Amino acid sequence: MINDILSKNETEAIRRRLVVIRTLVAGANQAEFARRLGIQRPRWANLENGYPVTLEIVLRISKCEDVSGMTVEYIIEGSYERLPAALKRKLQALESELFPSSSRKAAGKNI
């Protein structure tokens, strides 16, 4: 599992990015986003609560048609580098809205 090699801060950052991605695709509806990924809502809820993220889940998200252009690098590292410009803007706006204090810290990172 990916989380086995990540620090607590990195795991929290991934958790937040999962919330941002779900919000972009399905708003507050965890069940709808889980359905689009082909998983059960409780499994998705666990991921948003910090349970270990598997490579399978990361790949399902990156292949999800609803977030065309999503990269594994964004999900795991928070890297915007290979994201399409429009998707990058949407993600950054949601990050700022959902997690205002951590967005300011990450703004300088803009990899």
Short mmCIF file of C-alpha atoms in Angstrom, two decimals:
data_model
loop_
_atom_site.label_atom_id
_atom_site.label_comp_id
_atom_site.label_asym_id
_atom_site.label_seq_id
_atom_site.Cartn_x
_atom_site.Cartn_y
_atom_site.Cartn_z
CA MET A 1 0.00 0.00 0.00
CA ILE A 2 1.19 3.45 -0.83
CA ASN A 3 0.57 4.82 2.66
CA ASP A 4 2.98 2.30 4.21
CA ILE A 5 5.92 4.39 3.00
CA LEU A 6 4.43 7.85 3.54
CA SER A 7 4.73 10.15 6.51
CA LYS A 8 1.66 11.30 8.43
CA ASN A 9 1.82 14.71 6.69
CA GLU A 10 2.02 13.12 3.25
CA THR A 11 -0.90 10.83 4.06
CA GLU A 12 -2.96 13.83 5.18
CA ALA A 13 -2.08 15.68 1.97
CA ILE A 14 -3.25 12.72 -0.13
CA ARG A 15 -6.45 12.51 1.92
CA ARG A 16 -7.15 16.17 1.20
CA ARG A 17 -6.49 15.75 -2.51
CA LEU A 18 -8.96 12.85 -2.57
CA VAL A 19 -11.60 15.12 -1.04
CA VAL A 20 -10.80 17.80 -3.63
CA ILE A 21 -11.07 15.35 -6.53
CA ARG A 22 -14.35 13.90 -5.26
CA THR A 23 -15.77 17.39 -4.74
CA LEU A 24 -14.80 18.39 -8.27
CA VAL A 25 -16.54 15.35 -9.75
CA ALA A 26 -19.51 14.71 -7.48
CA GLY A 27 -19.79 17.57 -5.01
CA ALA A 28 -20.49 16.30 -1.50
CA ASN A 29 -21.81 12.99 -2.83
CA GLN A 30 -19.32 10.28 -1.80
CA ALA A 31 -21.64 7.51 -2.98
CA GLU A 32 -21.84 8.93 -6.50
CA PHE A 33 -18.08 9.32 -6.79
CA ALA A 34 -17.50 5.81 -5.41
CA ARG A 35 -19.98 4.47 -7.97
CA ARG A 36 -18.08 6.18 -10.78
CA LEU A 37 -14.88 4.52 -9.57
CA GLY A 38 -16.57 1.14 -9.22
CA ILE A 39 -16.12 0.86 -5.46
CA GLN A 40 -18.43 0.92 -2.45
CA ARG A 41 -19.14 4.22 -0.66
CA PRO A 42 -17.78 2.97 2.70
CA ARG A 43 -14.45 2.18 1.03
CA TRP A 44 -14.27 5.71 -0.40
CA ALA A 45 -15.27 7.22 2.95
CA ASN A 46 -12.45 5.28 4.61
CA LEU A 47 -9.95 6.68 2.09
CA GLU A 48 -11.14 10.22 2.79
CA ASN A 49 -10.67 9.49 6.49
CA GLY A 50 -7.02 8.55 5.97
CA TYR A 51 -7.14 4.80 5.40
CA PRO A 52 -4.31 3.52 3.16
CA VAL A 53 -4.68 4.34 -0.53
CA THR A 54 -3.85 1.50 -2.86
CA LEU A 55 -2.30 1.82 -6.29
CA GLU A 56 -5.55 0.35 -7.68
CA ILE A 57 -7.53 3.31 -6.34
CA VAL A 58 -4.99 5.85 -7.58
CA LEU A 59 -5.14 4.32 -11.06
CA ARG A 60 -8.96 4.23 -11.03
CA ILE A 61 -9.03 7.94 -10.21
CA SER A 62 -6.43 8.80 -12.85
CA LYS A 63 -8.47 6.93 -15.47
CA CYS A 64 -11.82 8.39 -14.42
CA GLU A 65 -13.41 10.15 -17.40
CA ASP A 66 -14.87 12.80 -15.09
CA VAL A 67 -11.38 14.15 -14.34
CA SER A 68 -9.77 13.81 -17.73
CA GLY A 69 -6.07 14.56 -17.48
CA MET A 70 -5.72 13.59 -13.80
CA THR A 71 -2.25 12.32 -13.00
CA VAL A 72 -0.88 9.88 -10.46
CA GLU A 73 1.66 12.58 -9.59
CA TYR A 74 -1.06 14.98 -8.51
CA ILE A 75 -2.85 12.37 -6.40
CA ILE A 76 0.30 11.14 -4.63
CA GLU A 77 2.66 14.14 -4.68
CA GLY A 78 0.41 17.12 -5.29
CA SER A 79 2.29 17.93 -8.49
CA TYR A 80 0.43 20.13 -10.99
CA GLU A 81 3.16 19.78 -13.61
CA ARG A 82 1.44 17.48 -16.12
CA LEU A 83 -2.16 18.50 -15.45
CA PRO A 84 -4.12 20.29 -18.16
CA ALA A 85 -4.33 24.02 -17.34
CA ALA A 86 -8.11 24.04 -16.85
CA LEU A 87 -8.00 21.07 -14.47
CA LYS A 88 -5.11 22.63 -12.56
CA ARG A 89 -7.10 25.86 -12.05
CA LYS A 90 -10.19 23.96 -10.87
CA LEU A 91 -8.19 21.85 -8.42
CA GLN A 92 -6.33 24.84 -7.02
CA ALA A 93 -9.58 26.76 -6.55
CA LEU A 94 -11.19 23.85 -4.72
CA GLU A 95 -8.10 23.30 -2.57
CA SER A 96 -8.24 26.95 -1.52
CA GLU A 97 -11.95 26.72 -0.80
CA LEU A 98 -11.92 23.42 1.09
CA PHE A 99 -8.57 23.73 2.89
CA PRO A 100 -7.67 27.44 3.01
CA SER A 101 -4.81 27.24 5.52
CA SER A 102 -2.98 24.40 3.77
CA SER A 103 -3.53 25.90 0.31
CA ARG A 104 -1.42 28.91 1.22
CA LYS A 105 1.44 26.64 2.30
CA ALA A 106 1.22 24.62 -0.91
CA ALA A 107 1.02 27.67 -3.17
CA GLY A 108 4.78 28.04 -3.16
CA LYS A 109 5.23 24.37 -4.02
CA ASN A 110 3.46 24.61 -7.42
CA ILE A 111 5.65 21.90 -8.95
#
